[in-house]
XYZ file of C-alpha atoms in Angstrom:
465
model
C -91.752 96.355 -44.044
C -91.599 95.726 -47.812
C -88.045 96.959 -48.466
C -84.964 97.947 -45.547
C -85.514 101.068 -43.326
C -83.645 104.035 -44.296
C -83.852 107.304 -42.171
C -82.059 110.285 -42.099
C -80.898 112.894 -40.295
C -80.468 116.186 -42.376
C -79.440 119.049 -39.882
C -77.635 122.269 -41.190
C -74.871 123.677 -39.923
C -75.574 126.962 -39.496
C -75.343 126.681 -35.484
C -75.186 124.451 -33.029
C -77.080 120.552 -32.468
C -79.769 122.022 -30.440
C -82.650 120.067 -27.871
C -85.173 119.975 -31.187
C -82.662 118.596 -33.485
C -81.322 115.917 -31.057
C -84.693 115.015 -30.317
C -85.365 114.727 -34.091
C -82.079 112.973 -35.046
C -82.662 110.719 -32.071
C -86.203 109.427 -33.545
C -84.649 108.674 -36.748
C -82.068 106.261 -35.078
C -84.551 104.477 -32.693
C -86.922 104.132 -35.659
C -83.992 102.504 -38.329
C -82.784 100.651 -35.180
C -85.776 99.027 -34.326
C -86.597 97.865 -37.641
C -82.845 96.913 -38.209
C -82.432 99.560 -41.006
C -79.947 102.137 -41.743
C -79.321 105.488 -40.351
C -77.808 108.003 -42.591
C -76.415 111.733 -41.482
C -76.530 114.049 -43.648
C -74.828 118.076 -43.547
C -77.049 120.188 -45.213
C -74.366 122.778 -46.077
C -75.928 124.682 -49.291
C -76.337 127.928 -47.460
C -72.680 128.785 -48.078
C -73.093 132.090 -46.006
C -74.199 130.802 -42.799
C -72.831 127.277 -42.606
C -69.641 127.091 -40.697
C -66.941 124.589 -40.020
C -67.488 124.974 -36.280
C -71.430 124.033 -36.491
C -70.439 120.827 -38.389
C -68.455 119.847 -35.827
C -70.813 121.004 -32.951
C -73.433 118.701 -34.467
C -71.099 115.776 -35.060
C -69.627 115.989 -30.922
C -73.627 116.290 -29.903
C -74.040 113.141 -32.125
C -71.227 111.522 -30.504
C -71.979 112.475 -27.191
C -75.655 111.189 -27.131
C -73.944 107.951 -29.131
C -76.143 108.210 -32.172
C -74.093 106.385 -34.200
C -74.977 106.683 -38.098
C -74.592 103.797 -40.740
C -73.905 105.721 -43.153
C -72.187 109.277 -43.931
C -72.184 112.196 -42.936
C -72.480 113.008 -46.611
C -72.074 116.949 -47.472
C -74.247 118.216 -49.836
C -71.575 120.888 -50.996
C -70.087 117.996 -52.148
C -72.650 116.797 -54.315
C -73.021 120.045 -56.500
C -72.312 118.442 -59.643
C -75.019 115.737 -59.248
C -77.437 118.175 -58.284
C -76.766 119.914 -61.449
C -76.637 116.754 -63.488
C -80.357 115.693 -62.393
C -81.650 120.063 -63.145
C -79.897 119.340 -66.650
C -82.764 115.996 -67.140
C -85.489 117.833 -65.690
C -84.660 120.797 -67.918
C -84.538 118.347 -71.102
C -87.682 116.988 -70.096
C -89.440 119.923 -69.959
C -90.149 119.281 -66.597
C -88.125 122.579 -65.253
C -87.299 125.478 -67.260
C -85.664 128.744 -67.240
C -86.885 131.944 -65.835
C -85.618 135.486 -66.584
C -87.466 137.887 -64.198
C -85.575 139.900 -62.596
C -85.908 140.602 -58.630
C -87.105 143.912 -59.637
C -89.732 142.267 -61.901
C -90.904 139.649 -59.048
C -90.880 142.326 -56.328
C -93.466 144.581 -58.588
C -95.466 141.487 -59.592
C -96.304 140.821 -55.468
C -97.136 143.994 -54.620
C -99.772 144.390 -57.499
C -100.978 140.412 -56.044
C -101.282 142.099 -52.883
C -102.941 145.449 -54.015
C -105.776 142.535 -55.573
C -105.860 140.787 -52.035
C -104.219 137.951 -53.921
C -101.511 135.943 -52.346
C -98.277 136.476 -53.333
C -97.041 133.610 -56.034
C -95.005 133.564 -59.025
C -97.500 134.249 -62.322
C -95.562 131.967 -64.373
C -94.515 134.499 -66.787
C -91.436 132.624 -68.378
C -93.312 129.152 -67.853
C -93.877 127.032 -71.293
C -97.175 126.310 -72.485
C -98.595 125.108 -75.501
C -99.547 127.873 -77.728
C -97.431 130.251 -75.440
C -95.160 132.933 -77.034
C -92.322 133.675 -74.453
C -90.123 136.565 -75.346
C -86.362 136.163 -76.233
C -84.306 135.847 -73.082
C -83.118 139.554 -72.444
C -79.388 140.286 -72.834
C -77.457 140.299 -69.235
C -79.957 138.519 -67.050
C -78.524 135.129 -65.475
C -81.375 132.998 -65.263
C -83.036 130.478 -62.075
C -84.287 127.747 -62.931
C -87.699 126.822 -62.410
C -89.561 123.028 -61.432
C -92.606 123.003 -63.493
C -95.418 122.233 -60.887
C -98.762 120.403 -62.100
C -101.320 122.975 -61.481
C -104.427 120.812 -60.947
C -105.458 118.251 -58.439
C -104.043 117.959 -55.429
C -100.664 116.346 -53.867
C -100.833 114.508 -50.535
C -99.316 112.050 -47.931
C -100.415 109.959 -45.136
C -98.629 111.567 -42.759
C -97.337 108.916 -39.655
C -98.160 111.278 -36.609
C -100.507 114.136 -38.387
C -102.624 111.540 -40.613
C -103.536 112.966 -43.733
C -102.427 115.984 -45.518
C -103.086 117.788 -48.777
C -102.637 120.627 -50.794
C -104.129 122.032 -54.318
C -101.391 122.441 -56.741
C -102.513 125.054 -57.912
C -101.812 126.632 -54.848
C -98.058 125.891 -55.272
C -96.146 127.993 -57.761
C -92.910 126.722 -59.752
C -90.643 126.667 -57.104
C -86.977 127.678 -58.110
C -84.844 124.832 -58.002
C -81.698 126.252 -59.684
C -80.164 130.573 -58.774
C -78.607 132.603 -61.056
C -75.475 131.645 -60.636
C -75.942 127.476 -60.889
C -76.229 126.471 -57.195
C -79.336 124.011 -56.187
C -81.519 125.142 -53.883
C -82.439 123.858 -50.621
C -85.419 121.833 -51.532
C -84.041 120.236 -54.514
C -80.987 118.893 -52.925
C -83.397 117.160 -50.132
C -84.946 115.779 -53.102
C -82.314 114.210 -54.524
C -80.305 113.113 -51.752
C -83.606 111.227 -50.598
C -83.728 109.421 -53.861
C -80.212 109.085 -54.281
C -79.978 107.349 -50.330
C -83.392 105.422 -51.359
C -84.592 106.990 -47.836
C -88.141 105.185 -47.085
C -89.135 106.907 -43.819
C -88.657 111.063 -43.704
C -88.852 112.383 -39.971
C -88.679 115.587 -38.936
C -90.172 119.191 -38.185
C -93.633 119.989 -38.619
C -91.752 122.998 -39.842
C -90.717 121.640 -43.216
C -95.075 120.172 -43.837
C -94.761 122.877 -46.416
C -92.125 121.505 -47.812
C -93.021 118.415 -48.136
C -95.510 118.814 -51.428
C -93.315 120.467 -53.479
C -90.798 117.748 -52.594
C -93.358 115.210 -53.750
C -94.039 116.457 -56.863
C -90.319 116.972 -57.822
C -89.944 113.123 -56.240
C -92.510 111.948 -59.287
C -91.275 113.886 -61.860
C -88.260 112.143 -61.450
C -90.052 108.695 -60.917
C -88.798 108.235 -57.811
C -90.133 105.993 -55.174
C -91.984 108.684 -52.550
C -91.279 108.130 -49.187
C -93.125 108.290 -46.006
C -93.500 111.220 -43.778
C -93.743 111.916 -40.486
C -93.856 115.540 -39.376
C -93.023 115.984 -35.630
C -94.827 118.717 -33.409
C -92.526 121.506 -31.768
C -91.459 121.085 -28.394
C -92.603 124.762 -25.775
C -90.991 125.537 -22.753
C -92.837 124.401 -19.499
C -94.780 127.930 -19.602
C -96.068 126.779 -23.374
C -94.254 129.400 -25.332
C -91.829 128.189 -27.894
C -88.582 126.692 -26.281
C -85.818 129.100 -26.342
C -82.241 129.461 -24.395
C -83.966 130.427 -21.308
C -86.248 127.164 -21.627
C -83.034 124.626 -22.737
C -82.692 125.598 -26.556
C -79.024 125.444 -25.969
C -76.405 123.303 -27.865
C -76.803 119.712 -26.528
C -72.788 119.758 -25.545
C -73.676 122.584 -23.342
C -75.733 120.046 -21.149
C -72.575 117.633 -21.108
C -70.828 121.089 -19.852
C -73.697 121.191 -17.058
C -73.617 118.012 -15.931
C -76.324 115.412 -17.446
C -75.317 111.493 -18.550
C -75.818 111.224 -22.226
C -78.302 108.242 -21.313
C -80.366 110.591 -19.362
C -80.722 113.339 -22.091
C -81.906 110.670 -24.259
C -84.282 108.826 -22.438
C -85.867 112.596 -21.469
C -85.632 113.561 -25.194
C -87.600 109.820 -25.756
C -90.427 111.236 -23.841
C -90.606 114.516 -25.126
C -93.775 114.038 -27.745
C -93.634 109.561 -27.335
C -94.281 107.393 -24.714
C -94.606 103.570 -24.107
C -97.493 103.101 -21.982
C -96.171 104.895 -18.370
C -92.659 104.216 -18.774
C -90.859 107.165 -17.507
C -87.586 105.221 -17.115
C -86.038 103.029 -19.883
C -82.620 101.815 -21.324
C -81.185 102.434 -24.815
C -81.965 98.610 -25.654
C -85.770 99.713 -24.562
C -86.424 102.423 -25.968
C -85.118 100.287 -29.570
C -87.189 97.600 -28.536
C -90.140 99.803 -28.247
C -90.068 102.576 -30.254
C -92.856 103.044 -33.233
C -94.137 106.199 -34.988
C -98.260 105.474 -33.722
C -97.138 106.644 -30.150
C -95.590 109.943 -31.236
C -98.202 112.789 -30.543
C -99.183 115.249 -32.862
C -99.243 117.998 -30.409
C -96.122 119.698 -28.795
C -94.184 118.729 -26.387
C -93.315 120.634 -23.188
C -89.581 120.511 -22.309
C -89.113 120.630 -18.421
C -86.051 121.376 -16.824
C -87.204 119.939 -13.698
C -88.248 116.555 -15.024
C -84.758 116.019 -16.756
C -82.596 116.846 -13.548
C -84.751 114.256 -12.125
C -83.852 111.777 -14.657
C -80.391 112.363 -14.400
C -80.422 112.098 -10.706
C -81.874 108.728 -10.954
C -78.739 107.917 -13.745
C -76.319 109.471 -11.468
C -77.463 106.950 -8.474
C -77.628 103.909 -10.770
C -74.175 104.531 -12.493
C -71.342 102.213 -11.740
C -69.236 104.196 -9.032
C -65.863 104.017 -10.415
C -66.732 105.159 -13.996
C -68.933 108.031 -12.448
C -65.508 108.991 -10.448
C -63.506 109.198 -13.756
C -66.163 111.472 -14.918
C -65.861 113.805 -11.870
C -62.241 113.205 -11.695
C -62.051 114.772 -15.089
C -64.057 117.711 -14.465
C -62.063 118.698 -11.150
C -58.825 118.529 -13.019
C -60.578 120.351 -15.270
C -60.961 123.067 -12.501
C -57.426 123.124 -11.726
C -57.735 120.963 -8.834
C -54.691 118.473 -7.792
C -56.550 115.008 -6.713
C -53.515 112.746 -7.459
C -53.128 111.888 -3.332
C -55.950 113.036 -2.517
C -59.425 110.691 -0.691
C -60.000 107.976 -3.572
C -62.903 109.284 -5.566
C -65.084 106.032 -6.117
C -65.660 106.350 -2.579
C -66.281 110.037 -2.351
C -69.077 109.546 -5.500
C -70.722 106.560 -3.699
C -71.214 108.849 -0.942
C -72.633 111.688 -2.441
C -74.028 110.593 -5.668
C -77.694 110.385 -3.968
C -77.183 114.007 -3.152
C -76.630 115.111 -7.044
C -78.901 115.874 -9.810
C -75.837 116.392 -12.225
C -72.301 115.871 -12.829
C -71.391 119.571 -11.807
C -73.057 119.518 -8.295
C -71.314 115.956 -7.414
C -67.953 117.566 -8.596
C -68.917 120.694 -6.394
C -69.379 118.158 -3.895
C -66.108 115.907 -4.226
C -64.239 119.396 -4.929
C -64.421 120.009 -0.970
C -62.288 116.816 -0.062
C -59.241 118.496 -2.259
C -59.487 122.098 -1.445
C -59.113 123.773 1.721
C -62.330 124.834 3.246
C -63.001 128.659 3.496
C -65.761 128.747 5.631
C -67.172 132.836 6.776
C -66.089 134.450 9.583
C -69.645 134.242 10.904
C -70.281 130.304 10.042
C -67.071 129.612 12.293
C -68.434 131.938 15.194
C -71.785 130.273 15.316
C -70.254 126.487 14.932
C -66.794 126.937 16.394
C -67.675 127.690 20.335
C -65.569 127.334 23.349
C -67.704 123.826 24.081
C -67.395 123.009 20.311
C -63.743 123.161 20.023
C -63.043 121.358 23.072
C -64.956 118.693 21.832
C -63.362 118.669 18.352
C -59.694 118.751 20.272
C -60.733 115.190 22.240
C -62.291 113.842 19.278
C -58.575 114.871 17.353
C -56.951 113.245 20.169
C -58.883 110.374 19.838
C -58.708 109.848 16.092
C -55.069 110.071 15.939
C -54.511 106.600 16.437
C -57.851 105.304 16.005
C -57.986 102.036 13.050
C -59.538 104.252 10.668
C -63.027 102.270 9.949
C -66.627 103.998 9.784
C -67.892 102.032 12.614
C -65.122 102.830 15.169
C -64.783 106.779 14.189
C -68.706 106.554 14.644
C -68.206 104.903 18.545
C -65.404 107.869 19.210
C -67.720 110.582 17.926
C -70.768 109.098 20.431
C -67.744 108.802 23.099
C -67.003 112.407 23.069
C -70.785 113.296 22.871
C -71.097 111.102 26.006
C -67.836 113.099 27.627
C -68.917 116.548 26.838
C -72.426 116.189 27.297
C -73.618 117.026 23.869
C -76.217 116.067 21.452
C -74.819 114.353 18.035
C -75.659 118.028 16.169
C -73.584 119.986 18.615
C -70.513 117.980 17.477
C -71.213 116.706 14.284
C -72.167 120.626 12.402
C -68.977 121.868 13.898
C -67.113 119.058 12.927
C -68.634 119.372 9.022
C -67.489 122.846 9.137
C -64.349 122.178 10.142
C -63.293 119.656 7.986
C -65.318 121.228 4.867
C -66.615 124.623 5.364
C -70.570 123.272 5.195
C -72.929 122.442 7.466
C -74.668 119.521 6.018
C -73.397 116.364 4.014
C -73.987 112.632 4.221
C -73.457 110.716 7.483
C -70.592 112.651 9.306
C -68.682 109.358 10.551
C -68.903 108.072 6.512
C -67.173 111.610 5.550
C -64.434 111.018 8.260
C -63.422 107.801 7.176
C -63.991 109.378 3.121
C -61.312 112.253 4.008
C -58.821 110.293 5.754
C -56.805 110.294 8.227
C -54.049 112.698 7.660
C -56.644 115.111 6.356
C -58.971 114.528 8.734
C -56.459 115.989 12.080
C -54.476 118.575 9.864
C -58.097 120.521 9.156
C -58.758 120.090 12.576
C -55.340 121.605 13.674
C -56.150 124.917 11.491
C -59.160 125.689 13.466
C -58.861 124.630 16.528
């Protein structure tokens, strides 16, 4: 690299930190820390109307969550109006911008003749400057945008780093309004100048914003700015290829910390979704920095899949350090309203069940059983619960009570009664789980014992039997 890395992540808060963004933002900070640049975060908050206060902050927790740390920011660009203004003032004094006076009434009338001709809609450049041009006096009452002068030959163009080249005529490209009525920027300018302003060297984002992205150019050189490289990334489609939506996973990203996935599992899924490194399906943070370039992004969508992403998180769940993942499911129980201060110790509990969990919330469903009392049907405890059933549960009770209270010995008791009663290890073991939990499967019965303890154990044992 000739000069320092500098990406950026430019959402706008007009809802949530959804799976494209992340995905997008995440790219950004793999790509600047891989090349030991600088990330940068910037709000794009221009659209006064729609932004709100509550969107900033979803996108900064999502940020936070998925530990995207930025170097730099998050700069606002509502708080960068006057500079914005400042650089339309030198464009407008070197005739590189101008005023325009048409009114919407005037542009609305001016497209539909364009479109009566079977000509595509564009502004005619009525109030543009030309040499040898006459333009009337501004009329009296009209507030005035302010226009970018566009070139209107040849053609502007970029190497684009996952869609290869890219061009467009100018003279397809009318003179965009940089400037409303009433002062404020508009969207594209800002980018503009925030880019030059952060000396950004690699854009990534949307293939959305590929239209963008000439206009930008052009306003980049007029200001002799440095242009920087792009690198327009494909949309990501639900698993039935239509575009992703809410039912698909377009959610806010802290609504998958509400369901249960490890922020190191999102990412490494959202690391897959449109890049890979050779078949690596599985990968750390320090990886995926290690590895991560712009060739191996594909230029075609990406297919999110629900299925592929509990997966991951399953495998995260298993490989996570048992006491931490306890104070995660400790916090979501108490969460719930549910009293574990006295209760089995939950490192234990997780270690048991953790290779039974694809996410957070169906490990905590698990765990919740051990604190709750069980309210197993009428029916479940008529079909486990039988005269030969109980009897068996009352020795094993008996047998328990002053048992030393280790797997292997509550696993020699359980094959004693078996032995006694003349029962296979189902017979005793189902009516046991349903005793004790109000379910008829979970990990090795004899590890669950020993998990629940034994005060717990004999006092669920007592209310059924």
């Amino acid at each position: 690299m000739s000069k320092p890395v500098r990406t950026r992540f430019a959402p706008s808060p007009t809802g949530y930190l959804h799976i494209g963004g992340a995905r997008t933002a995440l790219f950004c900070w793999a790509y600047a820390r891989r090349h030991g640049g600088r990330f940068i975060l910037r709000i794009e908050d221009t659209d006064v109307a729609r932004s709100t206060p509550e969107a900033v902050q979803a996108i900064l927790d999502g940020m936070r969550w998925l530990a995207l740390d930025c170097d730099e920011g998050p700069f606002y660009q509502m708080q960068r109006m006057d500079r914005y203004k400042a650089v339309i003032g030198e464009l407008l004094a070197a005739g590189q911008a101008y005023h325009c006076y048409a009114t919407p009434e005037e542009l609305e009338s001016m497209r539909e003749a364009q479109r009566a001709r079977g000509d595509k809609p564009r502004y005619d450049g009525r109030w543009r400057p030309e040499p040898g041009k006459t333009l009337p006096p501004p009329p009296a009452g009209v507030s005035p945008v302010v226009r970018f002068r566009n070139p209107t030959d040849g053609t502007v163009g970029w190497d684009d780093l996952v869609k290869g080249p890219i061009a467009f005529a100018n003279a397809e490209l009318d003179d965009l309004v940089i400037a409303r009525p009433d002062g404020t920027p508009t969207y594209n300018f800002c980018v503009v100048v925030d880019d030059r302003d952060m000396a950004i060297t690699h854009v990534i984002r949307g293939d959305d914003h590929v239209n963008n992205t000439p206009r930008q150019i052009n306003i980049l050189r007029a200001l002799g700015a440095e242009v920087p490289q792009y690198a327009h990334l494909s949309m990501i489609l639900g698993d039935d290829g239509q575009k992703l939506s809410k039912r698909h996973g377009a959610v806010s990203v802290m609504q998958y910390h509400e369901a249960g996935y490890l922020p190191d599992a999102v990412v490494n899924y959202l690391a897959r979704l449109g890049w890979s490194h050779g078949d690596d399906e599985i990968f750390s943070r320090e990886q995926l920095v290690e590895w991560f370039d712009l060739d191996h992004i594909t230029a075609s969508a990406a297919q999110f899949n629900t299925d592929k992403l509990n997966w991951l998180n399953a495998h995260y769940i298993k490989q996570m350090d048992d006491a931490a993942l306890a104070a995660e499911v400790g916090e979501r129980l108490v969460g719930r309203g549910v009293a574990i201060a006295g209760g089995p110790e939950l490192a234990g509990l997780v270690a048991l069940y953790k290779d039974r969990a694809a996410t957070l919330v169906e490990l905590a469903d698990n765990v919740e059983a051990f604190f709750v009392e069980p309210a197993p049907s009428a029916e479940l405890l008529a079909e486990q619960l039988t005269a030969a059933s109980r009897a068996a549960l009352a020795d094993l009770a008996g047998r328990l009570a002053g048992l030393d209270w280790q797997r292997d010995a509550i696993g020699a008791e359980l094959k004693a009664v078996m032995k006694a009663h003349g029962l296979k290890m189902p017979q005793v073991a189902i009516p046991l789980r349903v005793a004790l939990l109000g379910v008829k499967q979970t990990p090795s019965i004899d590890a669950v014992v020993e998990a629940m303890g034994r005060a717990r154990v004999l006092q669920r044992l007592a209310a059924v039997l």
